[in-house]
């Protein structure tokens, strides 16, 4: 399990985190967005200007080229195996940086400082790193646990409403997997509450849901597939959006994916149709309307590439009810096409 | 520890190895050398022509481009996470293929069939994968244990004398680390004996020396550094040769490296000078003369990039006597320059 620290004092925690590693060099990875605001929160005494590595922001730069750029800087600056890479940014930065660190000299330590809600509740746990390749999301990557993850709510104040909503979709997913009181609390949240200080308690609970699942199955051979809820359809929608150059947040795609996959759950697992309708209204009332011009055939073809498929068909995590999930449910094309209609 | 099978019946063993993985697709990675002779030894019934991936042979192709090529084929052929990559070739193929497999969809299984003596005694054990980057050997890679390694002596009959000698340098290194009877046996070998059938027994013993060390330290945090004997100088020599386009076998570089590092052992660890001279004669009597035009400064600068360095200076494994090694010995430039003179 990785080491996650929740704090309101990023600089003290980062200093304490780095000390035992005794690194002889520290590199900071940022993207064009986080270099300005987020890096400036970190004490300049810790940062050597020439050890800042900047990659382009945006999913279209989650590429092998960005990784090669990081490797080039590390290599030409003579980074040794006990160098540390500190990733300051959203999921793009922590995924790309985590992958780069896991392969540089066969693995150097990294510390993740997720600066978006999405990265805090999702990318912070589980040790998945990756880049897109051949038009497919996270086609290349490793399982590699960061040395530490530091979550400071001060970064949330730098986010737009849509970025906050994007992270909230993963929190909704965690709540659906967990059920009980946590699910009830999440279903009562309004966007306005997501910037309030006590929202941090919900973040911590949400992170714990994921941490518990990952701990039981670090390499995704079983129960971890539960975290795929909403993502089989969601990833296909996102791949399509990338291919079209359409602006779409990851969380929007996951929110749409949750609708489609809960519909499959109603039809195949006896999920309560009334609760499905309530969740659908909750999502459509909060997220922008689904506007992608992809047809069902195109989305289905993309789903066939999903890493979780181990035989013909598409592998879904479905729910019997909140808190009761079932993995490895293969659905056929007709069922999937029907579910996709729920988005229109 | 990975699973190593010594056999004279590659096809039966490969079939038995693949069965429990129940892969829905099997890919064979070869290079331009092994596609012809080595792949033809494998039963065609196991090989789908369109699932053969060929990369260029030669150290200069141990690149990110070769890895990207493998990923492209796997991805566009729709390989899933339970696909298996069978690497048929020397260390280039098993290192590059192992790296590609360890990152494709965050890791698919691979089976290594090393076809050179070098790959059989060295690359077969330990789970190091890698590619060269920024002019540095194995700068990028992972620790990733193959599902199985299959060693069949029939492949040795396809090798030139120089290729056999190249592998033998690693066997000499293992013998120096092991000491005792095994060291005596190795020091009595003549090149002519290296193709005889009973040479396989020495190969197995040699592999066991490495396996024992690796098992005690899979991530190279301590004792595994012993395997670096001859390689700190050897890798620098090899990097220089690559930069100059000079033809040099890995084992030649290691053999030269052993001379230099045993000289350091004489000066710093009290290694017996008479035995040093005997080993030096053994090596120079067998290997081509050292002819690289690199000066000591250039080699020293390259050594400073060695992954094992954790502080200023260059980190060596040295010997008190055969069978008694000591790791993490930092030598200064003057000592290293003196040792390099022993090669001339």
XYZ file of C-alpha atoms in Angstrom:
688
model
C 0.000 0.000 0.000
C 1.334 3.418 -0.731
C 1.795 6.085 1.842
C -0.832 8.841 1.574
C -0.610 11.944 3.696
C -3.496 14.431 3.989
C -2.170 17.810 4.991
C -2.673 21.561 5.018
C 1.088 22.102 5.146
C 2.582 20.725 1.956
C 6.083 22.096 2.508
C 6.677 20.545 5.910
C 5.303 17.207 4.743
C 7.346 17.227 1.529
C 10.530 18.041 3.436
C 9.857 15.235 5.918
C 9.025 12.842 3.093
C 12.195 13.482 1.123
C 14.632 13.423 4.059
C 14.801 9.635 4.613
C 15.354 9.015 0.880
C 18.585 11.035 1.104
C 18.381 11.745 -2.620
C 21.401 13.306 -4.252
C 19.097 15.074 -6.669
C 15.405 15.995 -6.703
C 13.513 16.628 -9.934
C 10.093 18.295 -10.169
C 7.767 17.306 -12.991
C 5.060 19.809 -13.889
C 2.922 20.571 -16.893
C 2.269 23.923 -18.507
C -0.713 24.416 -16.138
C 0.852 23.415 -12.839
C 4.218 25.086 -13.352
C 2.728 28.469 -12.609
C 0.275 28.171 -9.805
C 0.972 24.823 -8.176
C 4.760 24.749 -8.194
C 4.783 28.253 -6.694
C 3.170 26.850 -3.528
C 6.246 24.725 -2.955
C 9.183 26.221 -1.122
C 11.763 27.379 -3.686
C 14.568 26.211 -1.431
C 13.663 22.640 -2.408
C 13.676 23.349 -6.145
C 16.736 23.641 -8.358
C 15.553 25.559 -11.435
C 17.447 23.275 -13.856
C 15.784 20.216 -12.300
C 12.265 21.338 -13.233
C 10.917 19.213 -16.072
C 7.923 20.571 -17.914
C 5.652 18.617 -20.210
C 2.706 19.896 -22.216
C -0.663 19.690 -20.489
C -3.598 17.883 -22.076
C -4.466 14.238 -22.644
C -3.044 14.446 -26.183
C 0.403 14.843 -24.603
C 0.149 11.696 -22.500
C 2.553 10.143 -24.954
C 5.799 8.263 -25.299
C 7.337 11.548 -26.473
C 6.591 13.191 -23.112
C 8.131 10.216 -21.305
C 11.213 10.327 -23.530
C 11.554 14.018 -22.708
C 11.581 13.271 -18.974
C 14.125 10.489 -19.472
C 16.319 12.819 -21.530
C 16.437 15.444 -18.813
C 17.071 12.901 -16.043
C 19.760 11.192 -18.071
C 21.572 14.261 -19.278
C 21.484 15.813 -15.808
C 23.205 12.662 -14.565
C 20.361 11.526 -12.283
C 21.375 8.465 -10.279
C 19.267 5.613 -9.014
C 18.592 7.393 -5.727
C 17.287 10.531 -7.438
C 13.648 11.342 -6.661
C 11.033 12.598 -9.109
C 8.302 14.741 -7.533
C 5.218 14.835 -9.759
C 3.182 18.011 -9.228
C -0.030 17.986 -11.202
C -3.145 16.172 -12.244
C -3.426 12.575 -13.385
C -1.513 13.309 -16.584
C 1.557 14.384 -14.643
C 1.361 11.621 -12.022
C 0.667 8.911 -14.625
C 3.384 9.999 -17.050
C 5.870 10.853 -14.303
C 5.164 7.637 -12.452
C 5.784 5.633 -15.615
C 8.983 7.540 -16.406
C 10.288 7.031 -12.857
C 9.442 3.321 -12.818
C 11.600 2.683 -15.899
C 14.475 5.141 -15.447
C 17.519 3.073 -14.472
C 14.938 0.335 -13.768
C 13.158 2.448 -11.226
C 13.784 5.573 -9.165
C 11.552 6.772 -6.342
C 8.761 9.206 -6.985
C 6.513 11.337 -4.825
C 3.107 12.354 -6.153
C 1.503 15.675 -5.276
C -1.880 15.452 -7.017
C -3.270 18.919 -7.618
C -6.711 18.100 -9.050
C -9.616 16.474 -7.249
C -9.552 13.702 -9.844
C -5.900 12.910 -9.207
C -6.382 13.128 -5.448
C -9.233 10.613 -5.304
C -8.170 8.356 -8.152
C -4.611 8.521 -9.448
C -3.229 8.912 -5.909
C -3.926 5.293 -5.009
C -3.087 2.044 -6.706
C 0.216 2.510 -8.407
C -1.068 2.506 -11.956
C 1.114 4.529 -14.292
C 0.703 4.911 -18.005
C 0.607 6.688 -21.302
C -1.685 6.504 -24.299
C -0.416 4.615 -27.344
C -1.820 3.723 -30.740
C -4.907 5.809 -29.901
C -5.649 3.744 -26.775
C -5.723 5.067 -23.243
C -3.022 3.807 -20.885
C -2.033 1.126 -23.385
C 1.544 1.294 -22.058
C 2.470 1.535 -18.388
C 3.501 -0.224 -15.216
C 2.202 -1.035 -11.775
C 4.479 1.025 -9.582
C 3.704 2.370 -6.126
C 4.980 5.915 -5.482
C 7.115 6.383 -2.391
C 4.535 8.829 -1.070
C 1.397 10.700 -2.076
C 0.727 14.081 -0.508
C -2.816 15.458 -0.700
C -3.261 19.096 0.227
C -6.693 20.660 -0.234
C -5.133 24.061 -0.978
C -4.680 22.925 -4.578
C -8.460 22.493 -5.031
C -8.883 26.253 -4.819
C -7.023 26.526 -8.134
C -9.579 24.412 -10.014
C -12.558 25.363 -12.183
C -16.032 23.997 -11.381
C -15.776 21.562 -14.255
C -12.459 20.221 -12.972
C -14.001 19.687 -9.547
C -16.946 17.854 -11.154
C -14.538 15.690 -13.108
C -13.011 14.409 -9.877
C -16.409 14.011 -8.284
C -17.395 11.329 -10.831
C -14.749 9.027 -9.321
C -16.086 9.815 -5.862
C -19.556 8.811 -7.036
C -18.098 5.582 -8.388
C -16.385 4.827 -5.073
C -19.635 5.573 -3.248
C -21.551 3.164 -5.513
C -18.996 0.449 -4.767
C -19.047 1.147 -1.031
C -22.782 1.685 -0.497
C -24.182 2.467 2.939
C -23.851 5.851 4.607
C -21.031 7.008 2.348
C -23.251 6.521 -0.722
C -26.070 8.475 0.937
C -23.772 11.372 1.805
C -22.368 11.578 -1.719
C -25.862 11.572 -3.261
C -26.737 14.614 -1.163
C -23.778 16.731 -2.227
C -24.338 19.839 -4.329
C -21.574 21.327 -6.495
C -21.413 24.338 -4.174
C -20.348 22.145 -1.254
C -17.379 20.721 -3.108
C -15.119 23.638 -2.267
C -15.983 23.831 1.379
C -13.325 22.818 3.863
C -15.187 19.817 5.264
C -15.384 18.288 1.768
C -11.898 17.027 2.589
C -13.460 14.437 4.899
C -15.397 12.980 1.987
C -12.209 12.929 -0.106
C -10.451 10.941 2.586
C -13.325 8.438 2.805
C -13.389 8.140 -0.970
C -9.659 7.488 -1.145
C -10.093 4.814 1.522
C -12.679 2.964 -0.571
C -10.192 2.673 -3.388
C -7.258 1.904 -1.099
C -9.131 -0.987 0.487
C -9.951 -2.555 -2.880
C -6.442 -2.083 -4.280
C -4.808 -3.517 -1.186
C -6.666 -6.771 -1.725
C -5.616 -7.043 -5.356
C -2.644 -4.877 -6.356
C -2.224 -6.437 -9.837
C -5.874 -6.348 -10.858
C -6.375 -10.086 -11.123
C -9.729 -9.975 -9.376
C -11.588 -7.618 -7.099
C -9.700 -4.510 -8.274
C -11.629 -4.739 -11.504
C -14.518 -3.298 -9.483
C -12.852 0.099 -9.915
C -13.587 -0.266 -13.588
C -17.224 0.644 -12.947
C -18.199 3.367 -15.393
C -14.837 3.153 -17.124
C -15.448 0.515 -19.778
C -17.925 2.797 -21.504
C -16.180 5.896 -20.128
C -12.796 5.103 -21.653
C -14.347 4.404 -25.041
C -16.128 7.762 -24.933
C -12.882 9.444 -23.947
C -10.876 7.751 -26.733
C -13.484 8.958 -29.225
C -13.317 12.491 -27.888
C -9.514 12.480 -28.224
C -9.748 11.219 -31.798
C -12.178 14.053 -32.644
C -10.300 16.727 -30.725
C -13.480 17.310 -28.687
C -13.112 18.808 -25.233
C -14.265 16.302 -22.658
C -13.233 15.845 -19.045
C -12.372 12.365 -17.808
C -15.017 12.637 -15.117
C -17.698 13.587 -17.630
C -16.896 10.410 -19.564
C -16.983 8.359 -16.347
C -20.301 9.926 -15.318
C -21.798 8.961 -18.704
C -20.196 5.536 -18.330
C -21.821 5.085 -14.927
C -25.251 5.752 -16.452
C -24.706 3.165 -19.214
C -23.250 0.551 -16.900
C -25.921 0.975 -14.247
C -28.462 0.426 -17.034
C -26.676 -2.852 -17.833
C -26.830 -3.607 -14.095
C -30.603 -3.101 -14.106
C -31.010 -5.506 -17.019
C -28.501 -8.157 -15.981
C -28.113 -7.909 -12.200
C -31.483 -6.754 -10.948
C -30.269 -3.295 -9.879
C -33.290 -1.263 -8.695
C -34.659 0.679 -11.734
C -35.991 3.498 -9.537
C -32.590 4.024 -7.930
C -31.016 3.877 -11.400
C -33.341 6.694 -12.520
C -32.474 8.735 -9.442
C -28.729 8.369 -10.062
C -29.219 9.182 -13.740
C -31.049 12.409 -12.792
C -28.346 13.236 -10.220
C -25.689 12.943 -12.930
C -27.543 14.693 -15.746
C -28.459 17.531 -13.403
C -24.807 18.130 -12.599
C -22.787 17.274 -15.714
C -22.892 18.842 -19.167
C -25.134 16.988 -21.639
C -23.638 14.128 -23.645
C -22.882 15.507 -27.087
C -20.364 13.148 -28.675
C -21.088 12.333 -32.323
C -19.715 8.788 -32.009
C -22.042 6.004 -33.012
C -22.489 2.846 -30.956
C -20.417 0.724 -33.387
C -17.402 2.955 -32.947
C -17.673 2.939 -29.154
C -18.130 -0.839 -29.116
C -15.006 -1.395 -31.225
C -13.019 0.722 -28.774
C -14.380 -1.270 -25.815
C -13.092 -4.470 -27.410
C -9.566 -3.105 -26.797
C -10.140 -2.759 -23.050
C -7.304 -4.305 -21.025
C -9.763 -6.174 -18.794
C -11.132 -8.305 -21.622
C -9.787 -11.801 -21.379
C -12.082 -13.403 -23.907
C -14.505 -12.393 -26.650
C -16.978 -9.677 -25.677
C -16.596 -6.771 -23.302
C -15.888 -7.235 -19.593
C -17.946 -5.082 -17.194
C -18.147 -4.506 -13.484
C -21.839 -4.350 -12.619
C -23.816 -3.689 -9.437
C -26.589 -5.630 -7.743
C -27.090 -2.618 -5.489
C -24.805 0.081 -4.033
C -22.112 -1.754 -2.061
C -22.579 -5.058 -3.932
C -20.603 -5.348 -7.126
C -19.818 -8.242 -9.419
C -16.803 -8.381 -11.757
C -16.129 -10.132 -15.080
C -19.596 -9.794 -16.562
C -19.303 -10.127 -20.328
C -21.941 -8.244 -22.284
C -22.710 -8.656 -25.961
C -22.932 -5.918 -28.531
C -26.740 -5.707 -28.498
C -26.847 -5.168 -24.734
C -24.166 -2.494 -24.939
C -25.845 -0.631 -27.795
C -29.077 -0.536 -25.796
C -27.248 0.893 -22.767
C -25.544 3.573 -24.870
C -28.984 4.850 -25.916
C -29.505 5.925 -22.296
C -26.967 8.688 -22.869
C -28.987 10.397 -25.600
C 12.925 -16.680 -8.744
C 12.132 -17.371 -12.325
C 11.519 -20.778 -13.728
C 14.443 -22.059 -15.792
C 14.201 -25.286 -17.732
C 17.252 -26.988 -19.283
C 16.167 -29.217 -22.108
C 17.095 -30.938 -25.366
C 13.476 -30.843 -26.483
C 12.462 -27.224 -26.857
C 9.111 -27.895 -28.523
C 7.708 -30.181 -25.838
C 8.858 -27.830 -23.098
C 7.481 -24.739 -24.840
C 4.114 -26.415 -25.373
C 3.972 -27.482 -21.714
C 5.028 -24.007 -20.605
C 2.369 -22.169 -22.585
C -0.553 -24.462 -21.776
C -1.286 -23.255 -18.218
C -1.183 -19.593 -19.323
C -4.142 -20.313 -21.631
C -3.158 -17.319 -23.770
C -5.603 -16.201 -26.402
C -2.695 -15.104 -28.551
C 1.018 -15.922 -28.684
C 3.556 -13.544 -30.228
C 7.124 -14.471 -31.154
C 9.804 -11.806 -31.008
C 12.924 -12.426 -33.094
C 15.667 -10.346 -34.615
C 17.003 -10.467 -38.147
C 19.513 -13.134 -37.026
C 17.261 -15.446 -35.078
C 14.270 -15.322 -37.404
C 15.984 -17.641 -39.841
C 17.809 -20.291 -37.935
C 16.413 -20.190 -34.413
C 12.727 -19.705 -35.065
C 12.839 -22.583 -37.567
C 13.647 -24.963 -34.709
C 10.286 -24.182 -33.156
C 7.268 -26.125 -34.286
C 5.376 -24.049 -36.869
C 2.083 -25.228 -35.434
C 2.722 -22.880 -32.494
C 3.487 -19.853 -34.661
C 0.946 -17.651 -36.431
C 2.921 -15.900 -39.179
C 1.254 -12.531 -38.513
C 2.214 -12.747 -34.830
C 5.950 -12.841 -35.546
C 7.541 -9.537 -34.581
C 10.981 -8.856 -36.004
C 13.397 -6.201 -34.775
C 16.800 -5.330 -36.184
C 19.724 -7.186 -34.647
C 22.681 -5.339 -33.140
C 23.190 -3.314 -29.971
C 22.492 -0.095 -31.900
C 18.901 -1.265 -32.249
C 18.379 -1.781 -28.529
C 16.285 1.369 -28.622
C 12.973 2.890 -27.708
C 12.089 2.675 -31.415
C 12.383 -1.123 -31.327
C 10.187 -1.253 -28.234
C 7.618 1.052 -29.838
C 7.576 -1.264 -32.845
C 6.741 -4.249 -30.625
C 4.031 -2.274 -28.829
C 2.556 -1.201 -32.188
C 2.252 -4.770 -33.425
C 0.804 -6.044 -30.137
C -1.646 -3.159 -29.965
C -2.805 -3.220 -33.546
C -3.198 -7.016 -33.477
C -5.477 -6.520 -30.469
C -3.284 -8.388 -27.973
C -5.007 -8.690 -24.607
C -3.546 -8.817 -21.155
C -3.292 -12.603 -21.225
C -1.323 -12.641 -24.484
C 2.173 -14.119 -24.193
C 5.331 -12.792 -25.835
C 7.955 -15.468 -26.561
C 11.390 -13.897 -26.993
C 13.658 -16.003 -29.200
C 17.172 -14.631 -29.403
C 20.179 -13.276 -27.625
C 20.236 -10.704 -24.843
C 19.074 -7.951 -27.190
C 15.828 -9.786 -27.915
C 15.201 -10.930 -24.332
C 16.041 -7.496 -22.868
C 13.980 -5.497 -25.365
C 11.149 -8.028 -25.475
C 11.105 -8.333 -21.698
C 10.851 -4.557 -21.343
C 8.115 -4.323 -23.975
C 6.101 -7.099 -22.295
C 6.482 -5.599 -18.815
C 4.884 -2.309 -19.943
C 2.292 -3.452 -22.490
C -1.117 -3.034 -20.826
C 0.949 -2.759 -17.620
C 2.454 -6.182 -18.090
C 1.821 -9.319 -20.127
C 3.609 -12.632 -19.600
C 6.750 -13.461 -21.497
C 8.786 -16.585 -22.064
C 12.478 -16.267 -22.880
C 14.262 -18.691 -25.159
C 17.857 -17.446 -25.056
C 19.753 -18.607 -28.124
C 23.279 -17.379 -27.332
C 25.589 -18.616 -24.591
C 25.685 -15.082 -23.213
C 21.921 -14.854 -22.919
C 21.705 -18.368 -21.477
C 24.162 -17.723 -18.648
C 23.394 -14.077 -18.021
C 20.188 -12.567 -19.374
C 18.220 -15.721 -18.510
C 18.293 -15.021 -14.781
C 17.385 -11.989 -12.754
C 14.546 -10.275 -14.511
C 16.460 -7.261 -15.739
C 15.028 -5.821 -18.917
C 16.165 -2.733 -20.716
C 17.095 -0.583 -23.649
C 19.876 1.890 -24.298
C 18.997 5.581 -24.119
C 20.919 8.816 -24.462
C 24.016 6.792 -25.374
C 23.892 4.834 -22.101
C 23.444 1.084 -21.814
C 20.207 -0.123 -20.221
C 19.389 3.403 -19.064
C 15.687 2.569 -19.347
C 14.135 -0.695 -18.222
C 12.309 -2.619 -15.528
C 12.824 -5.467 -13.135
C 10.431 -8.064 -14.482
C 10.715 -11.820 -14.108
C 9.756 -13.797 -17.215
C 7.148 -16.505 -16.760
C 9.707 -19.053 -17.909
C 13.180 -19.358 -19.389
C 13.935 -22.322 -21.620
C 17.596 -23.187 -22.254
C 18.278 -25.659 -25.036
C 21.910 -26.350 -25.970
C 20.915 -27.008 -29.604
C 21.037 -23.244 -30.173
C 24.748 -23.092 -29.249
C 25.581 -24.982 -32.442
C 24.442 -21.929 -34.401
C 27.027 -19.632 -32.814
C 30.452 -18.466 -33.986
C 33.540 -19.008 -31.804
C 33.527 -15.327 -30.856
C 29.896 -15.495 -29.756
C 30.694 -18.504 -27.579
C 33.643 -16.628 -26.055
C 31.402 -13.644 -25.392
C 29.160 -15.761 -23.198
C 32.115 -17.434 -21.552
C 33.253 -14.115 -20.017
C 30.115 -14.118 -17.854
C 30.851 -17.705 -16.870
C 34.348 -16.646 -15.806
C 32.798 -13.838 -13.762
C 30.414 -16.259 -12.049
C 33.323 -18.604 -11.337
C 35.327 -15.765 -9.760
C 32.375 -14.934 -7.522
C 31.794 -18.584 -6.613
C 35.404 -19.734 -6.162
C 36.234 -23.323 -5.162
C 35.979 -26.249 -7.570
C 33.808 -24.397 -10.058
C 36.478 -21.707 -10.477
C 39.163 -24.376 -11.009
C 37.083 -26.148 -13.650
C 36.419 -22.931 -15.543
C 40.115 -21.964 -15.525
C 40.937 -25.274 -17.206
C 38.486 -24.897 -20.078
C 39.797 -24.439 -23.619
C 37.694 -22.837 -26.349
C 37.472 -26.212 -28.112
C 35.631 -27.725 -25.162
C 32.905 -25.091 -25.197
C 30.883 -26.838 -27.879
C 31.058 -30.289 -26.368
C 27.884 -31.743 -24.950
C 29.099 -31.892 -21.348
C 29.744 -28.125 -21.401
C 26.047 -27.882 -20.596
C 26.831 -29.009 -17.044
C 29.096 -25.993 -16.582
C 26.363 -23.735 -18.002
C 23.913 -25.044 -15.450
C 26.386 -24.501 -12.596
C 27.113 -21.007 -13.869
C 23.422 -20.117 -14.054
C 23.033 -21.380 -10.492
C 25.733 -19.014 -9.222
C 23.801 -16.070 -10.585
C 20.416 -17.435 -9.525
C 21.600 -17.798 -5.940
C 22.840 -14.218 -5.790
C 19.747 -12.760 -7.444
C 17.392 -14.687 -5.205
C 18.928 -13.009 -2.177
C 18.555 -9.532 -3.643
C 16.107 -9.224 -6.527
C 16.159 -5.386 -6.657
C 19.925 -4.955 -6.481
C 20.025 -3.138 -3.172
C 22.975 -5.141 -1.900
C 24.627 -8.430 -2.713
C 23.391 -8.527 -6.305
C 25.858 -5.770 -7.093
C 28.450 -8.558 -6.975
C 27.325 -9.456 -10.490
C 28.679 -6.117 -11.553
C 32.220 -7.528 -11.403
C 33.968 -6.653 -14.664
C 30.985 -4.610 -15.807
C 31.764 -1.166 -14.428
C 34.782 -0.917 -16.710
C 33.192 -3.296 -19.241
C 30.090 -1.178 -19.810
C 32.167 1.968 -20.280
C 34.268 0.182 -22.895
C 31.117 -1.045 -24.592
C 29.500 2.415 -24.619
C 32.660 3.801 -26.226
C 32.662 1.087 -28.852
C 29.020 1.839 -29.698
C 29.782 5.556 -30.002
C 32.628 4.765 -32.417
C 30.749 2.113 -34.368
C 33.540 -0.342 -33.438
C 32.687 -4.030 -33.428
C 33.035 -5.379 -29.918
C 31.273 -8.267 -28.213
C 29.792 -7.730 -24.765
C 31.895 -10.585 -23.411
C 35.096 -9.068 -24.782
C 34.318 -5.865 -22.894
C 33.544 -7.839 -19.738
C 36.772 -9.828 -20.070
C 38.753 -6.576 -20.323
C 36.718 -5.218 -17.417
C 37.606 -8.249 -15.304
C 41.309 -7.589 -15.878
C 41.007 -3.952 -14.813
C 38.820 -4.673 -11.805
C 40.979 -7.551 -10.579
C 43.920 -5.135 -10.757
C 41.935 -2.771 -8.510
C 41.287 -5.790 -6.263
C 45.030 -6.465 -6.023
C 45.690 -2.853 -4.994
C 42.739 -2.337 -2.679
C 41.674 -5.768 -1.410
C 44.861 -7.789 -1.284
C 43.878 -10.108 -4.151
C 46.839 -12.427 -4.907
C 48.979 -10.728 -7.634
C 50.197 -14.072 -8.990
C 46.642 -15.325 -9.447
C 45.750 -11.979 -11.034
C 48.554 -12.487 -13.573
C 47.381 -16.017 -14.290
C 43.805 -14.858 -14.929
C 45.070 -11.995 -17.063
C 47.050 -14.483 -19.207
C 44.041 -16.799 -19.397
C 41.932 -13.945 -20.750
C 44.479 -12.410 -23.139
C 45.263 -15.873 -24.512
C 41.628 -16.399 -25.424
C 40.130 -13.004 -26.317
C 41.069 -10.618 -29.124
C 43.526 -7.891 -28.076
C 42.094 -4.662 -26.619
C 42.180 -2.105 -29.419
C 39.749 0.631 -28.431
C 41.047 4.160 -29.071
C 39.223 5.591 -26.030
C 41.353 7.413 -23.525
C 41.025 6.927 -19.780
C 39.223 10.262 -19.282
C 36.466 9.261 -21.657
C 36.007 5.862 -20.036
C 35.999 7.416 -16.571
C 33.284 9.919 -17.539
C 31.127 7.063 -18.784
C 31.660 5.134 -15.538
C 30.319 8.106 -13.595
C 26.929 7.381 -15.241
C 26.840 3.813 -13.877
C 23.498 3.029 -12.220
C 25.240 1.563 -9.170
C 26.850 4.850 -8.160
C 25.073 6.331 -5.195
C 27.605 8.999 -4.379
C 30.609 10.721 -5.951
C 33.158 8.367 -7.483
C 32.688 5.015 -9.174
C 31.252 2.008 -7.373
C 33.049 -1.317 -7.907
C 32.610 -4.903 -6.847
C 36.064 -6.191 -5.926
C 37.469 -9.555 -4.842
C 39.622 -10.545 -1.885
C 40.033 -13.927 -3.559
C 37.854 -16.120 -5.796
C 34.664 -16.767 -3.843
C 35.069 -13.710 -1.596
C 33.694 -10.490 -3.028
C 33.015 -7.086 -1.528
C 30.509 -4.585 -2.943
C 30.264 -0.777 -2.875
C 33.963 -0.013 -3.123
C 34.362 3.516 -4.439
C 37.535 4.107 -6.425
C 38.929 7.477 -7.424
C 39.963 8.547 -10.882
C 43.685 7.945 -10.352
C 43.139 4.353 -9.260
C 40.883 3.701 -12.223
C 43.282 5.231 -14.748
C 46.062 3.009 -13.394
C 43.876 -0.077 -13.763
C 42.929 0.818 -17.346
C 46.635 0.782 -18.261
C 46.578 -2.968 -17.635
C 44.540 -3.384 -20.804
C 47.223 -1.946 -23.076
